[in-house]
Short mmCIF file of C-alpha atoms and ligand atoms in Angstrom, two decimals:
data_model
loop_
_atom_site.label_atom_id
_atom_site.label_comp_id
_atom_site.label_asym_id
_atom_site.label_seq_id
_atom_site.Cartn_x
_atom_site.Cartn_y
_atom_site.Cartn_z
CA UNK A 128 130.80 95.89 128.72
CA UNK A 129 128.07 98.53 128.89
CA UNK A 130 125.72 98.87 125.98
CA UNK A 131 122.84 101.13 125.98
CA UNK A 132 119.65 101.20 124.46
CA UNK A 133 120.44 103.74 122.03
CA UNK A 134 123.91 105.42 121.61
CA UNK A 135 123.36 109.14 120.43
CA UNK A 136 126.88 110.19 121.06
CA UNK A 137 128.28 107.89 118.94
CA UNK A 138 125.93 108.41 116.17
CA UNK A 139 127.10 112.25 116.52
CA UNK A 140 130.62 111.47 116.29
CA UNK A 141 130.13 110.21 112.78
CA UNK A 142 128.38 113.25 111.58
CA UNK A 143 130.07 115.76 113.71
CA UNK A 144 131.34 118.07 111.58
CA UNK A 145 128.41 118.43 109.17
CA UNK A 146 126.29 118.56 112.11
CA UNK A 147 128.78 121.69 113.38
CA UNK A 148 128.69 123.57 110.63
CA UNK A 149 124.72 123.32 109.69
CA UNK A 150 124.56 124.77 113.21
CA UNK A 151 126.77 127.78 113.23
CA UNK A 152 125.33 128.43 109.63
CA UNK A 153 122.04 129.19 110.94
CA UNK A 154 123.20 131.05 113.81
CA UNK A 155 125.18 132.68 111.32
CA UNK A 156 121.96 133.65 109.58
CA UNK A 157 119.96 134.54 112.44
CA UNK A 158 116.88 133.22 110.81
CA UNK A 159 115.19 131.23 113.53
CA UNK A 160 111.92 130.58 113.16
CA UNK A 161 109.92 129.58 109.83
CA UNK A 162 113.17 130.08 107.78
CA UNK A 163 114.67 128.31 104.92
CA UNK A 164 115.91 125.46 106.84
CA UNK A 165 112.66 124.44 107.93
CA UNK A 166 111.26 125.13 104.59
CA UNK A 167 114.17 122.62 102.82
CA UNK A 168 113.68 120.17 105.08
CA UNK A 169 110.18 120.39 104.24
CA UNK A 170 110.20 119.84 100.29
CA UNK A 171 112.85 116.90 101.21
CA UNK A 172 110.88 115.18 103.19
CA UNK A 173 108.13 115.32 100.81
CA UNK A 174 109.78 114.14 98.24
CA UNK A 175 111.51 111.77 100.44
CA UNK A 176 107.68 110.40 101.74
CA UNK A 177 106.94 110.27 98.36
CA UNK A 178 103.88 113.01 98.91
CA UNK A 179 102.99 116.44 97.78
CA UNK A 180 102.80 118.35 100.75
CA UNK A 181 104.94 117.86 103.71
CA UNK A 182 104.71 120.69 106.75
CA UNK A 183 107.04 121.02 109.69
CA UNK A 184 105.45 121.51 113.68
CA UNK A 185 107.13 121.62 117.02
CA UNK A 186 106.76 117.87 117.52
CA UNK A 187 104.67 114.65 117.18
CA UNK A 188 102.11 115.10 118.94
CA UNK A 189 100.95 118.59 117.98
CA UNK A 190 101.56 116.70 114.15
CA UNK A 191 98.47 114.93 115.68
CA UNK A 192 96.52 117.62 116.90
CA UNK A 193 96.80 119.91 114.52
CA UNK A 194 95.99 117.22 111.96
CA UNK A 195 92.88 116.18 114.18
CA UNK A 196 92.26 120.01 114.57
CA UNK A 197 92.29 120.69 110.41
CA UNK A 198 90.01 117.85 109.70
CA UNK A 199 87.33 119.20 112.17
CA UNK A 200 87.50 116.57 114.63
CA UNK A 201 86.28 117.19 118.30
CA UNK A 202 83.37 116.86 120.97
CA UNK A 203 80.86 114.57 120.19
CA UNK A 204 83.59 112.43 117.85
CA UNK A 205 84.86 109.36 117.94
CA UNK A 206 88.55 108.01 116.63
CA UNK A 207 89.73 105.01 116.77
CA UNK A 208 93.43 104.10 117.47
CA UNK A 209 95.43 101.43 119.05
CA UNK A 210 95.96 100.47 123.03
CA UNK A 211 99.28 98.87 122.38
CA UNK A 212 101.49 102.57 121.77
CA UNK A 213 103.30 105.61 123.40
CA UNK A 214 100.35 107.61 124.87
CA UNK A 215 100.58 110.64 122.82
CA UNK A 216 98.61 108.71 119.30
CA UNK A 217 95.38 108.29 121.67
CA UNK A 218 96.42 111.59 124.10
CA UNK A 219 96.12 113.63 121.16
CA UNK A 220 92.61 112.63 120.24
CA UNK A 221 91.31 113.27 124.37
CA UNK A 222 93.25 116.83 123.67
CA UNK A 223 90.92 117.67 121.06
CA UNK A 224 87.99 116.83 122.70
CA UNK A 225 86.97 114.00 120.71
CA UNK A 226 86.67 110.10 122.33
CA UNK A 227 89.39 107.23 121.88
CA UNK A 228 87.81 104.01 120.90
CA UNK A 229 90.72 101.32 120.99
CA UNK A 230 91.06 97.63 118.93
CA UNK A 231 93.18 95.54 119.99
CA UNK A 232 96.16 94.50 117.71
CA UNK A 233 97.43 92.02 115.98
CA UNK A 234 99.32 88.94 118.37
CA UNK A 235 102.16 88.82 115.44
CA UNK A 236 103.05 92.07 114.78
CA UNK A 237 101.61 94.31 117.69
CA UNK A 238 99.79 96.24 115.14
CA UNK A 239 96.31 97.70 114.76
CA UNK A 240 94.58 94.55 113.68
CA UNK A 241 92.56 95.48 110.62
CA UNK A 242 89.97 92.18 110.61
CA UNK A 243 88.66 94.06 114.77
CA UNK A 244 88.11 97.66 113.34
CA UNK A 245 84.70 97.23 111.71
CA UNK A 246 83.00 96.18 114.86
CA UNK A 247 84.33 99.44 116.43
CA UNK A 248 82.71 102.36 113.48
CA UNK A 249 79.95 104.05 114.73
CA UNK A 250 78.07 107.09 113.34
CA UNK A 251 79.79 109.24 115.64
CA UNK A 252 83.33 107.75 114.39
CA UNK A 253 85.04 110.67 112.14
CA UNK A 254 89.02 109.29 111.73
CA UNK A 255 90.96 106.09 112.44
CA UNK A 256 94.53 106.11 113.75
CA UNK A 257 96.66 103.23 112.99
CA UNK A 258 100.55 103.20 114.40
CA UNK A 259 102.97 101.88 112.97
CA UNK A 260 104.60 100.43 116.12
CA UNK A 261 108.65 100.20 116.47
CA UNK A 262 109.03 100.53 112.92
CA UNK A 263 106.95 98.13 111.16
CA UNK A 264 104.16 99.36 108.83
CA UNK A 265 100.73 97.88 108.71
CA UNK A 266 98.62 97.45 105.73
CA UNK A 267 97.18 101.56 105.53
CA UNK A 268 95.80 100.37 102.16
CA UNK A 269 93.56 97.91 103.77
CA UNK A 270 92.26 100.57 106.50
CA UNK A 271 92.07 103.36 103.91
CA UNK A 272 89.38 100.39 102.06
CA UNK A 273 87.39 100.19 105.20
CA UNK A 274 87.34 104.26 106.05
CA UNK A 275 86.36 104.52 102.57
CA UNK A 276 82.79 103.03 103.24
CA UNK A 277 82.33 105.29 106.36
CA UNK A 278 83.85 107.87 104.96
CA UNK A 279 86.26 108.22 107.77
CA UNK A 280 89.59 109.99 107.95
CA UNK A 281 93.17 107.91 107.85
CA UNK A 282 95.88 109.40 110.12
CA UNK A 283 98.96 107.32 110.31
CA UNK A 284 101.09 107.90 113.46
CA UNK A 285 104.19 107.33 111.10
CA UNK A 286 106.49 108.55 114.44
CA UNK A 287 108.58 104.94 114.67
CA UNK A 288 108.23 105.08 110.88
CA UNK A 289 109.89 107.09 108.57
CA UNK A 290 111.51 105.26 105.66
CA UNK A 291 109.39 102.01 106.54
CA UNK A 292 107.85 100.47 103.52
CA UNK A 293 104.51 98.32 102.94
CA UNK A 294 104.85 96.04 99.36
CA UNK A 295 107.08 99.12 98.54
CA UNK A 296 105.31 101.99 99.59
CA UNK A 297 106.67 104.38 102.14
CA UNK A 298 105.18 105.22 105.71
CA UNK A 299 102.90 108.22 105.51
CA UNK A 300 102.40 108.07 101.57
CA UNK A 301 99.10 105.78 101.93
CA UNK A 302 96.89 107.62 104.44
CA UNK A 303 95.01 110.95 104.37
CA UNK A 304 97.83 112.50 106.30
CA UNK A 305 100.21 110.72 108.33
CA UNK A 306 102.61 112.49 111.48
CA UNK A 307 106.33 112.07 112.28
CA UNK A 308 108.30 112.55 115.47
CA UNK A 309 111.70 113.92 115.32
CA UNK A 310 111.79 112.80 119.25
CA UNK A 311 115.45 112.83 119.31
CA UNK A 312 115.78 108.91 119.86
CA UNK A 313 113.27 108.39 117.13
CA UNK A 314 115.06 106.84 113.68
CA UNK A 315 115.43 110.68 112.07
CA UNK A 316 116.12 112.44 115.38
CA UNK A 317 116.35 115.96 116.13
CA UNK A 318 118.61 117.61 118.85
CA UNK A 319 115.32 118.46 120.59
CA UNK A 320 111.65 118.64 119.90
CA UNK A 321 110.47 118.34 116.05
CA UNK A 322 107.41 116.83 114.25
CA UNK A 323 105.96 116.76 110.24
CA UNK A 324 103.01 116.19 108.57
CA UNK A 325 102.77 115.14 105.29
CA UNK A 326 99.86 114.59 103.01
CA UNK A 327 98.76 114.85 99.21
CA UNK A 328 95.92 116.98 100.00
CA UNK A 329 96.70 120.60 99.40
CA UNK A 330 93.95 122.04 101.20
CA UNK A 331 95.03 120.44 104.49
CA UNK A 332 98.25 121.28 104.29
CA UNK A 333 97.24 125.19 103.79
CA UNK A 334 94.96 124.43 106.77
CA UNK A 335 97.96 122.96 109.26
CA UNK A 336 100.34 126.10 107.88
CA UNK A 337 97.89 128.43 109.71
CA UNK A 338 97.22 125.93 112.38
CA UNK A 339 100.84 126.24 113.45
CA UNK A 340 101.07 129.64 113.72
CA UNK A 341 98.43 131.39 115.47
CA UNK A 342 95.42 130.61 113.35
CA UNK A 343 96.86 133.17 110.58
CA UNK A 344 97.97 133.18 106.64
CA UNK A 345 99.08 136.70 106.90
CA UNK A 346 101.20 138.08 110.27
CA UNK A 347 98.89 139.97 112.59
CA UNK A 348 95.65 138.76 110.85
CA UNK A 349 93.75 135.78 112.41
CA UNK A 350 91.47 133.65 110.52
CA UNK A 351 91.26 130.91 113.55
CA UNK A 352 92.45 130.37 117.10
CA UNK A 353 95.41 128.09 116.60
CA UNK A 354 98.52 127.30 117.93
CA UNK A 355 102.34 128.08 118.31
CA UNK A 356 103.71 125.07 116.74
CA UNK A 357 106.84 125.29 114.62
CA UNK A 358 110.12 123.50 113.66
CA UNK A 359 112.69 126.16 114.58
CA UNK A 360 115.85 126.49 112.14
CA UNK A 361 118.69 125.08 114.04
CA UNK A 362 116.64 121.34 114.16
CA UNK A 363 115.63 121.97 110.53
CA UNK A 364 119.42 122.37 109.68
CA UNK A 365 120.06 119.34 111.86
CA UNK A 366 117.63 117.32 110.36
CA UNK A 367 118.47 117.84 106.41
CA UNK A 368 121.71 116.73 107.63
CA UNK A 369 120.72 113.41 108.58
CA UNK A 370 117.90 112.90 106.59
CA UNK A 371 120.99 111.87 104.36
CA UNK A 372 121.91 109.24 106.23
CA UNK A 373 118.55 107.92 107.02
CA UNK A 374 118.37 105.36 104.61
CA UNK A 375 122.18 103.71 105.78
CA UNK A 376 121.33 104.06 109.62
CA UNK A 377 117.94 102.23 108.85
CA UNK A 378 119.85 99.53 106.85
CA UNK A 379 122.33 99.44 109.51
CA UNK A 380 119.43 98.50 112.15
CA UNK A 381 117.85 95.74 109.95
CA UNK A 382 121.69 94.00 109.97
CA UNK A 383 121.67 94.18 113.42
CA UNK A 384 117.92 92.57 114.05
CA UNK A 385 118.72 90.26 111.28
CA UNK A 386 122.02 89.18 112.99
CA UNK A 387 119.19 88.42 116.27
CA UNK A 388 116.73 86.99 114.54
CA UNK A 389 119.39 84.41 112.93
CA UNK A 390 121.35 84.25 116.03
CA UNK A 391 118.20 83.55 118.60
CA UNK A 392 116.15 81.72 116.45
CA UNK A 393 116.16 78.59 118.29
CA UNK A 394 115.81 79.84 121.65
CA UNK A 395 112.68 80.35 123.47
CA UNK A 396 112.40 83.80 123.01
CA UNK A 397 109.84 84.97 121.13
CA UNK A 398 111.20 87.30 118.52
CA UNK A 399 109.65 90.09 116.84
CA UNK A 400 106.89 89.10 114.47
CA UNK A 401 106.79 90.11 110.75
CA UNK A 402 104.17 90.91 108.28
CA UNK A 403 105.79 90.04 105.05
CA UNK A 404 104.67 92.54 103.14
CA UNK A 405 106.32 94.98 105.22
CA UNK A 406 109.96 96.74 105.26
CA UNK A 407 111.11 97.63 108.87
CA UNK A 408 113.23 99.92 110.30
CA UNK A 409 113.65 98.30 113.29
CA UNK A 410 112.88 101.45 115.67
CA UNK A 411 112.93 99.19 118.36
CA UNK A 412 113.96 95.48 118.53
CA UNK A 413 111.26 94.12 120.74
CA UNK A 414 111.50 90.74 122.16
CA UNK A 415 108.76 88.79 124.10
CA UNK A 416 109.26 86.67 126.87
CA UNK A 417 107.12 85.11 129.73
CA UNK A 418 110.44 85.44 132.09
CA UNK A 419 110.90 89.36 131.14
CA UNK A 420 111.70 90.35 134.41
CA UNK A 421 114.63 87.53 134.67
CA UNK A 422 115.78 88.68 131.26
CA UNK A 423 115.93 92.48 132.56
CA UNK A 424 118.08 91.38 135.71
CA UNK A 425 120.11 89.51 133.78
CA UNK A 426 120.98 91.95 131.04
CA UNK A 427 121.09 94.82 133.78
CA UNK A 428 123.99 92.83 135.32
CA UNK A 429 125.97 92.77 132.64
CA UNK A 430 125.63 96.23 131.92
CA UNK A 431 123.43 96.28 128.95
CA UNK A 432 120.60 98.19 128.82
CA UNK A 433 116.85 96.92 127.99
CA UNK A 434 113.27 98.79 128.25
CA UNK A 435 109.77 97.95 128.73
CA UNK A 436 107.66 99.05 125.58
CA UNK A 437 105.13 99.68 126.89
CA UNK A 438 104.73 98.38 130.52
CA UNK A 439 100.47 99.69 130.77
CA UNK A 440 98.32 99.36 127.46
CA UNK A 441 96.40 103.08 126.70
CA UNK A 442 93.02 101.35 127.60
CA UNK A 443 94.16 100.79 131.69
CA UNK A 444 95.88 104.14 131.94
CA UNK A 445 94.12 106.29 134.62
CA UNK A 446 94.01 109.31 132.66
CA UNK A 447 91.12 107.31 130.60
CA UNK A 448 89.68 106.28 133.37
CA UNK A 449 86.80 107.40 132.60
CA UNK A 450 86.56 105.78 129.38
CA UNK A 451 85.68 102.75 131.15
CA UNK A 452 87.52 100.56 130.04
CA UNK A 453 88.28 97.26 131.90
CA UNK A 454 91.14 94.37 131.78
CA UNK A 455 90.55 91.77 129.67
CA UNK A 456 89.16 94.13 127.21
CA UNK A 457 92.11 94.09 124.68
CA UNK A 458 94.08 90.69 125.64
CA UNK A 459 96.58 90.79 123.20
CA UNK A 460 97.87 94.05 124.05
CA UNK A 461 97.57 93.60 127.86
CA UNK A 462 99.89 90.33 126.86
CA UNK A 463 102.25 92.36 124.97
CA UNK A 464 102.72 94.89 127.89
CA UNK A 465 103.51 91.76 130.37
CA UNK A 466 106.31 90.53 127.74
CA UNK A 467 107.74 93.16 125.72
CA UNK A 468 111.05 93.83 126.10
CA UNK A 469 113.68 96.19 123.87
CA UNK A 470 117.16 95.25 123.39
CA UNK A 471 120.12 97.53 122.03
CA UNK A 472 119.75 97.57 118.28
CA UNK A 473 121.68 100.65 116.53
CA UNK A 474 123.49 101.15 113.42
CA UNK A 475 127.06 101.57 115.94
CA UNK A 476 126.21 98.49 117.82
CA UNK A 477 129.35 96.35 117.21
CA UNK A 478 129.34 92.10 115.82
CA UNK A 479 131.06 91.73 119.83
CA UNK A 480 128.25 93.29 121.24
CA UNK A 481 125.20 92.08 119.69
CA UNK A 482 127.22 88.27 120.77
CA UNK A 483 127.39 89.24 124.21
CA UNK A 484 123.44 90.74 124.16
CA UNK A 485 122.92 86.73 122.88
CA UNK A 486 124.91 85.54 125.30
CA UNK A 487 123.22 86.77 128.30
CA UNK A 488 119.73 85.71 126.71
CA UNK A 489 120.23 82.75 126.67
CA UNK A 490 122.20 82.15 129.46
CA UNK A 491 118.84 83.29 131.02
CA UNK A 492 116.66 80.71 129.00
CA UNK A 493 119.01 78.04 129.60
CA UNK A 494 119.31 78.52 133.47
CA UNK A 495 122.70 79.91 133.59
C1 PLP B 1328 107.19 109.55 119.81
C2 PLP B 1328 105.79 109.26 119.46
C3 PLP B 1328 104.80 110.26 119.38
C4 PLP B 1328 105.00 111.67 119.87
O1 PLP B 1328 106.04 112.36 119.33
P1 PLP B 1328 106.70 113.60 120.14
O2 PLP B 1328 107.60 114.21 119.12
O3 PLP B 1328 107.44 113.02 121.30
O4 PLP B 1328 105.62 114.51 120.55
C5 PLP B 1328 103.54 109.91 118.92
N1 PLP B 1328 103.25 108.65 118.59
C6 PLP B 1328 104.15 107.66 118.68
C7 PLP B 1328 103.76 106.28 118.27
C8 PLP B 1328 105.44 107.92 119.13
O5 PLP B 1328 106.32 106.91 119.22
#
C-alpha cells in the first residue's frame, strides 16, 4: 500500500470537471489579473469568514506583510508571535524590519499560550501574532483582551485555518485582521501561489488594496511604494470552485482524525491535544512520540508517508541568529519539534487505509 501525506490528485478527480471549465472560462475571458474572479472570490470569502472586508494577495506571506506594512509596523518595533510554526508568521515580521519576540506555546495544543504573553509587551511592542497551528484555533478573544490594554494590533496567521471555529466563531473573524494561505496543500488550496486578508476595518482594507498593487488607488498614480502582490484570475476561478466544498472536505478530515483518535487511544502515542472550545479542521494530524524516528522508519517501510512539523522551532533557526536566542528558551516548543510527527489524514483517505496507518503504529509501540 502507498499512502501519502496528502493526495491532491485524487482530490482533483472529484472536482475535475468544474475545475476544467472555471479554467478555460477565464482563459476564455482573458481577464487575468485583478478581474472578476478574484473579486468573487473575494466577497465569498468574506462572507464566508463572516467579515466585512476580505482582499486577495499573491500568497500568505505577503497577506502578512502587507498587513504588517498597512498598520505601520517596522524598525524600532516589536511583534510577538509563536516559535512553534512554518517560518513565514515570524519571517514576515524580520521582512518588515520590525523584531520577533517569541512565547512559547501551550504543551496541549501547540498553540500560542495566552497566560506567557504579558511578560513579553514592551513599549516598543506594536502587534501580536498568534497561529492557529494545523488547524486548531486558539482563544483570539482572549489575546484581543490583553492587546486591548497595550493597545496592540491582533494579526491571526489563519493559513492552517480557514473554516476553523472557536465557541462558534470562525478563524480570522476575531482579530484586527487575520491572513490565509491558499499554499496549494493548505485546506482551501490553490493550483499555485494565493493568499487573503480579511478584516472588518474598512480603512485597512483600502490600505492593503493599494499595498498590493504598486502603492496606487488610481493606475499610473502612486500614493506609496508598495508591492506587486495579487491573486491572478485562473486561482481565483479555482478557488470559488472549491471554496464549495470546503466545508465537506473539512468534515471529511475530522472523520478521519476522529476514526485515530478512537482507534489509538490506548496506545502510547500521544495524540493531538484539544482545546474544547475549539472546532478543527484537522490541517494536519500531528502525533507525538518520544520514538518518532522508529515510527518514521516504520511507516516509511510500509509505504506510507509521514512528516516532521516542524523539525527546528523559529527561535534556533540561524536566520535569527542574531536575535539571540538560546535552547532551553522555549521548552515546550523545542519538545514539540523532537516529537511531532504528521500522519496521512485527507477527506479520500479510505476506512482500509487509516487501519493499516494503525497498524504499523502500533506494531511500532508494541515492538513488532
Ligand atoms: C503556509 C503558511 C504561511 C505562508 O503561506 P504561503 O502562501 O506559503 O506564503 C504562513 N503561515 C503559516 C502558519 C503557514 O502554514
Amino acid at each position: 500500500m502507498r499512502i501519502p501525506l496528502l493526495d491532491l490528485k485524487a482530490q482533483y478527480l472529484t472536482i475535475k470537471e468544474e475545475i476544467d471549465r472555471a479554467i478555460f472560462d477565464v482563459l476564455d475571458s482573458s481577464v487575468f489579473i485583478l478581474g472578476p474572479q478574484m473579486k468573487t472570490l473575494e466577497k465569498e470569502i468574506a462572507a464566508y469568514c463572516g467579515t466585512e472586508e476580505a482582499v486577495a494577495v499573491g500568497n500568505g506571506t505577503d497577506a502578512l506583510v502587507l498587513t504588517l506594512k498597512a498598520f505601520g509596523i517596522g524598525p524600532g518595533d516589536e511583534v510577538i508571535t509563536t516559535p512553534f510554526t512554518f517560518f513565514a508568521s515570524a519571517e514576515t515580521i524580520a521582512q518588515v524590519g520590525a523584531t520577533p519576540v517569541f512565547v512559547d506555546v501551550d504543551p496541549i495544543t501547540l498553540n500560542m499560550d495566552p497566560a506567557l504573553l504579558e511578560k513579553k509587551i514592551t513599549s516598543r511592542t506594536k502587534a501580536i501574532i498568534p497561529v492557529h497551528i494545523f488547524g486548531q484555533m486558539l482563544d483570539v478573544e482572549r489575546i484581543m483582551e490583553i492587546a486591548a490594554r497595550y493597545d496592540l494590533k491582533v494579526i491571526e496567521d489563519a493559513a492552517q485555518a480557514i473554516g476553523a471555529e472557536y465557541q462558534g466563531k470562525k478563524a480570522g473573524s476575531i482579530g484586527h485582521a487575520a491572513t490565509f494561505s491558499f499554499f496549494p496543500t493548505k485546506n482551501l488550496g490553490a493550483y499555485g501561489d494565493g493568499g487573503m486578508i480579511v478584516t472588518n476595518d474598512k480603512d485597512l482594507a483600502s490600505q492593503l488594496r493599494m499595498l498590493r498593487f504598486h502603492g496606487c488607488k488610481i493606475k499610473y498614480y502612486h500614493d506609496e511604494i508598495g508591492y506587486n502582490s495579487r491573486l491572478d484570475e485562473m486561482q481565483a476561478a479555482i478557488l470559488r470552485v472549491k471554496l464549495r466544498y470546503l466545508d465537506t472536505w473539512n468534515e471529511g478530515r475530522r472523520e478521519k482524525a476522529k476514526v485515530y483518535d478512537e482507534l489509538l487511544k490506548d496506545s502510547p502515542i500521544k495524540l493531538p491535544g484539544r482545546d474544547p472550545s475549539a472546532k478543527p479542521i484537522y490541517h494536519l494530524y500531528v502525533l507525538r512520540s518520544s520514538r518518532r524516528k522508529e515510527l518514521m522508519e516504520a511507516l516509511n517501510e510500509a509505504g506510507i508517508a509521514s512528516a516532521i512539523y516542524y523539525p527546528v522551532p523559529l527561535h534556533l533557526q540561524h536566520a535569527f541568529d542574531n536575535l539571540g536566542y538560546h535552547e532551553g528558551d522555549f521548552p515546550v516548543a523545542e519538545k514539540a519539534c523532537q516529537e511531532a510527527l504528521a500522519i496521512p489524514c485527507y477527506p479520500e483517505l479510505s476506512r482500509a487505509e487509516q487501519e493499516e496507518i494503525i497498524r504499523v503504529i502500533e506494531g511500532v509501540h508494541r515492538g513488532k
